Structure formats: C-alpha cells, structure tokens
mmCIF file of C-alpha atoms in Angstrom:
data_model
loop_
_atom_site.group_PDB
_atom_site.id
_atom_site.type_symbol
_atom_site.label_atom_id
_atom_site.label_comp_id
_atom_site.label_asym_id
_atom_site.label_seq_id
_atom_site.Cartn_x
_atom_site.Cartn_y
_atom_site.Cartn_z
ATOM 1 C CA MET A 251 -19.074 0.531 89.286
ATOM 2 C CA LYS A 252 -18.946 3.880 90.850
ATOM 3 C CA LYS A 253 -16.283 2.516 93.285
ATOM 4 C CA ILE A 254 -14.263 1.356 90.472
ATOM 5 C CA LEU A 255 -14.900 5.000 88.655
ATOM 6 C CA THR A 256 -13.313 6.538 91.287
ATOM 7 C CA LYS A 257 -10.707 4.494 91.556
ATOM 8 C CA MET A 258 -9.892 5.177 87.675
ATOM 9 C CA LEU A 259 -9.851 8.843 88.207
ATOM 10 C CA HIS A 260 -6.934 8.933 90.943
ATOM 11 C CA GLN A 261 -4.485 6.077 88.935
ATOM 12 C CA VAL A 262 -6.084 7.269 85.111
ATOM 13 C CA ARG A 263 -6.717 10.085 83.473
ATOM 14 C CA VAL A 264 -10.230 10.138 82.124
ATOM 15 C CA PHE A 265 -9.908 10.734 77.972
ATOM 16 C CA MET A 266 -12.102 13.115 76.496
ATOM 17 C CA THR A 267 -12.295 14.675 73.736
ATOM 18 C CA ALA A 268 -15.297 13.263 71.554
ATOM 19 C CA MET A 269 -16.808 11.726 74.328
ATOM 20 C CA LEU A 270 -17.221 10.950 77.940
ATOM 21 C CA LEU A 271 -15.467 7.056 78.917
ATOM 22 C CA CYS A 272 -15.120 4.702 81.330
ATOM 23 C CA TYR A 273 -12.472 2.278 82.070
ATOM 24 C CA ALA A 274 -12.182 -0.720 84.629
ATOM 25 C CA PRO A 275 -9.146 -1.517 85.276
ATOM 26 C CA LEU A 276 -9.410 -3.532 88.020
ATOM 27 C CA SER A 277 -12.145 -5.156 86.559
ATOM 28 C CA MET A 278 -11.630 -9.023 84.916
ATOM 29 C CA ALA A 279 -12.852 -7.913 81.653
ATOM 30 C CA GLN A 280 -11.034 -4.295 81.725
ATOM 31 C CA THR A 281 -13.662 -3.226 79.167
ATOM 32 C CA LEU A 282 -13.707 0.605 77.993
ATOM 33 C CA GLU A 283 -17.465 2.089 77.834
ATOM 34 C CA THR A 284 -18.525 5.603 75.948
ATOM 35 C CA LEU A 285 -20.691 7.214 78.668
ATOM 36 C CA ALA A 286 -21.498 10.156 76.628
ATOM 37 C CA ASN A 287 -20.656 11.881 73.128
ATOM 38 C CA PHE A 288 -19.919 15.219 73.172
ATOM 39 C CA ASN A 289 -21.335 15.676 69.146
ATOM 40 C CA GLY A 290 -22.038 19.268 68.988
ATOM 41 C CA SER A 291 -24.473 21.430 70.018
ATOM 42 C CA PRO A 292 -24.888 21.425 73.273
ATOM 43 C CA TRP A 293 -21.002 20.066 73.904
ATOM 44 C CA VAL A 294 -18.495 20.573 72.015
ATOM 45 C CA TYR A 295 -14.521 20.747 72.756
ATOM 46 C CA PRO A 296 -14.676 19.309 76.350
ATOM 47 C CA PHE A 297 -10.460 19.581 76.695
ATOM 48 C CA THR A 298 -10.391 20.110 80.328
ATOM 49 C CA ASN A 299 -10.672 17.218 83.561
ATOM 50 C CA LEU A 300 -13.104 16.278 84.938
ATOM 51 C CA ILE A 301 -13.905 16.735 88.674
ATOM 52 C CA GLN A 302 -15.352 14.296 90.946
ATOM 53 C CA ALA A 303 -16.994 16.757 93.472
ATOM 54 C CA THR A 304 -18.403 16.028 97.610
ATOM 55 C CA ASP A 305 -21.809 15.234 95.736
ATOM 56 C CA GLY A 306 -19.943 12.329 93.816
ATOM 57 C CA LYS A 307 -21.257 13.922 90.039
ATOM 58 C CA LEU A 308 -18.659 15.061 87.397
ATOM 59 C CA TYR A 309 -18.397 17.962 86.469
ATOM 60 C CA GLY A 310 -16.352 19.469 83.964
ATOM 61 C CA THR A 311 -16.432 22.307 80.662
ATOM 62 C CA THR A 312 -16.629 22.307 76.951
ATOM 63 C CA SER A 313 -14.953 25.829 75.393
ATOM 64 C CA GLN A 314 -17.360 25.962 72.451
ATOM 65 C CA GLY A 315 -21.017 24.667 72.167
ATOM 66 C CA GLY A 316 -23.780 25.805 74.230
ATOM 67 C CA SER A 317 -26.208 28.147 73.596
ATOM 68 C CA ASN A 318 -25.112 30.673 72.583
ATOM 69 C CA ASN A 319 -21.562 28.428 70.880
ATOM 70 C CA GLN A 320 -19.138 30.340 74.143
ATOM 71 C CA GLY A 321 -18.690 27.123 76.150
ATOM 72 C CA THR A 322 -20.947 25.199 79.063
ATOM 73 C CA ILE A 323 -20.230 23.982 82.370
ATOM 74 C CA TYR A 324 -21.686 20.288 82.624
ATOM 75 C CA ARG A 325 -22.653 17.736 85.085
ATOM 76 C CA TYR A 326 -22.374 13.843 84.681
ATOM 77 C CA ASP A 327 -24.657 11.894 87.045
ATOM 78 C CA LEU A 328 -22.962 8.747 87.619
ATOM 79 C CA LEU A 329 -26.004 7.043 88.909
ATOM 80 C CA ASN A 330 -28.635 7.874 86.417
ATOM 81 C CA ASN A 331 -26.208 7.726 83.624
ATOM 82 C CA THR A 332 -27.444 12.085 82.814
ATOM 83 C CA LEU A 333 -24.991 14.984 81.057
ATOM 84 C CA THR A 334 -26.712 17.772 82.013
ATOM 85 C CA THR A 335 -25.412 21.681 80.535
ATOM 86 C CA LEU A 336 -25.993 23.664 83.855
ATOM 87 C CA VAL A 337 -24.032 26.671 82.591
ATOM 88 C CA ASN A 338 -23.915 28.534 79.045
ATOM 89 C CA PHE A 339 -21.289 31.011 78.842
ATOM 90 C CA THR A 340 -22.253 34.128 76.813
ATOM 91 C CA GLY A 341 -19.564 36.217 76.583
ATOM 92 C CA SER A 342 -20.661 38.825 79.291
ATOM 93 C CA ASN A 343 -20.101 36.186 81.973
ATOM 94 C CA GLY A 344 -16.490 34.904 79.984
ATOM 95 C CA LYS A 345 -16.536 32.721 77.300
ATOM 96 C CA ASN A 346 -14.105 29.418 75.994
ATOM 97 C CA PRO A 347 -13.004 27.981 79.384
ATOM 98 C CA GLN A 348 -9.605 26.511 78.493
ATOM 99 C CA ALA A 349 -8.983 25.285 81.907
ATOM 100 C CA SER A 350 -10.379 22.639 84.356
ATOM 101 C CA LEU A 351 -13.120 23.542 87.347
ATOM 102 C CA ILE A 352 -11.834 23.022 91.012
ATOM 103 C CA GLN A 353 -14.245 22.219 94.464
ATOM 104 C CA ALA A 354 -12.940 24.745 96.343
ATOM 105 C CA THR A 355 -13.231 24.169 100.504
ATOM 106 C CA ASP A 356 -16.389 26.096 100.194
ATOM 107 C CA GLY A 357 -18.509 23.573 97.998
ATOM 108 C CA LYS A 358 -18.322 25.654 95.465
ATOM 109 C CA LEU A 359 -15.948 25.112 91.899
ATOM 110 C CA TYR A 360 -14.225 27.824 90.599
ATOM 111 C CA GLY A 361 -12.351 27.821 87.047
ATOM 112 C CA THR A 362 -11.461 30.579 84.485
ATOM 113 C CA THR A 363 -12.489 31.176 80.809
ATOM 114 C CA SER A 364 -10.363 32.374 78.678
ATOM 115 C CA GLN A 365 -11.982 35.269 76.792
ATOM 116 C CA GLY A 366 -15.141 37.162 77.687
ATOM 117 C CA GLY A 367 -15.997 39.341 80.517
ATOM 118 C CA SER A 368 -16.257 43.073 80.836
ATOM 119 C CA THR A 369 -13.024 43.181 78.265
ATOM 120 C CA ASN A 370 -13.483 40.215 76.260
ATOM 121 C CA GLN A 371 -9.471 39.331 78.522
ATOM 122 C CA GLY A 372 -11.218 36.042 80.633
ATOM 123 C CA THR A 373 -12.697 36.056 83.996
ATOM 124 C CA ILE A 374 -12.171 33.992 87.389
ATOM 125 C CA PHE A 375 -15.593 32.723 88.450
ATOM 126 C CA SER A 376 -17.594 30.155 90.755
ATOM 127 C CA TYR A 377 -20.659 27.568 90.342
ATOM 128 C CA ASP A 378 -22.490 27.579 93.687
ATOM 129 C CA LEU A 379 -23.332 23.380 93.598
ATOM 130 C CA VAL A 380 -26.577 24.258 95.904
ATOM 131 C CA ASN A 381 -28.197 27.500 94.273
ATOM 132 C CA ASN A 382 -26.860 26.486 90.340
ATOM 133 C CA THR A 383 -25.765 30.627 90.135
ATOM 134 C CA LEU A 384 -22.397 31.232 88.423
ATOM 135 C CA THR A 385 -20.972 34.246 90.000
ATOM 136 C CA THR A 386 -18.216 36.514 87.699
ATOM 137 C CA LEU A 387 -15.655 37.135 90.044
ATOM 138 C CA ILE A 388 -13.386 38.807 88.523
ATOM 139 C CA ASN A 389 -13.157 40.395 85.075
ATOM 140 C CA PHE A 390 -9.157 40.065 83.510
ATOM 141 C CA THR A 391 -8.263 43.912 82.106
ATOM 142 C CA GLY A 392 -4.906 43.592 80.813
ATOM 143 C CA SER A 393 -3.509 45.904 84.427
ATOM 144 C CA ASN A 394 -4.624 42.258 86.561
ATOM 145 C CA GLY A 395 -3.807 40.346 83.872
ATOM 146 C CA ASP A 396 -5.234 38.034 80.996
ATOM 147 C CA PHE A 397 -6.418 34.845 78.687
ATOM 148 C CA PRO A 398 -6.043 32.570 81.587
ATOM 149 C CA ASN A 399 -5.479 29.062 80.193
ATOM 150 C CA ALA A 400 -4.791 26.869 83.139
ATOM 151 C CA SER A 401 -6.499 25.826 86.123
ATOM 152 C CA LEU A 402 -6.731 27.335 89.611
ATOM 153 C CA VAL A 403 -5.176 25.792 93.064
ATOM 154 C CA GLN A 404 -7.021 26.048 96.780
ATOM 155 C CA ALA A 405 -3.675 26.850 98.847
ATOM 156 C CA THR A 406 -3.262 25.380 102.333
ATOM 157 C CA ASP A 407 -3.797 29.110 103.220
ATOM 158 C CA GLY A 408 -7.265 28.996 101.898
ATOM 159 C CA LYS A 409 -7.343 31.043 98.783
ATOM 160 C CA LEU A 410 -6.684 30.395 94.971
ATOM 161 C CA TYR A 411 -4.244 30.783 92.886
ATOM 162 C CA GLY A 412 -3.566 30.960 89.016
ATOM 163 C CA THR A 413 -2.024 32.420 85.982
ATOM 164 C CA THR A 414 -2.971 34.634 83.151
ATOM 165 C CA SER A 415 -1.032 34.879 79.327
ATOM 166 C CA LEU A 416 0.245 38.269 80.802
#
C-alpha cells in the first residue's frame, strides 16, 4: 500500500476538500479509499497539497480549524492510519496557512501563513520534525512583503524563495 501511494503522489495530485483520499492507480481494482475525514474541528479547509517527508509520513496544513480556529499543521501516518494535529496556529505565530509545506535539506518543514504574526500580515515558519517545535522565522510587515499565499521552494543554492501579495 505504501509503495502504491508513494507512486500515486508522483503521478496524481491528492484531492483534499473534506477528506484524505487514497487512489491506487496501479491496482487491479482501482479503488478510492477514504483515509480520514476533515469534518470540522480540529481540521477545517485542507486546501494545500500533501507532502511526504523523509520519515515516510504525510504532512499538510488546514487554513482554519484547530484549537484557535486559525489553522493547523497535521501529519498522517501511513503505517497506522492516524491523523494527528502537530501545531495549532494562534495568530501570534501565524494563522490561516494557504500554501503547501516543503521539506528542506535540513530535514525541517517550512511554510507560510497568509495572516498572523506580529503585524497580522503573515509569517514564514519552520517545523522541526525531530523536536516537534514550530519557529516563526519572518513576520511580514508590509515593507518586507505581506500576505504570502504561495509555497516556498528551496533552490540549489540552499536558500528558500517565495512570493507575497505586496
């Protein structure tokens, strides 16, 4: 199952609106399986793409939901079929992530929130999979950009690049 799902992630985008799905295009039955439901708190609006990190687990964000209704980072474990909230955004550490996470070469997950932070204009954050800690790296202020809605990318120079609305 894991091998098929890994191939599927490279061939077909995982569709997430109200549930986490698994489609096995290489199996004889070609079935669609519901792995988890996003039926409200703690997970609301999982608009972003999933990523599979080097630990084999799937990671994503929701733009709302969580204990503060300001979005979450979640993990889906393919081995034991569990969905876990890792981060509840609070506003001060960001809120309403709209873009997919990436895993950089340092092993950490990186992403943006479209709002929140010190001036409510969005953040860039990292999530350490080893220590299970979220770190706000950049608070957007307007003069350095604001309201990021796009994913980051790590270029060959090792730096992370992204865009903001302004």
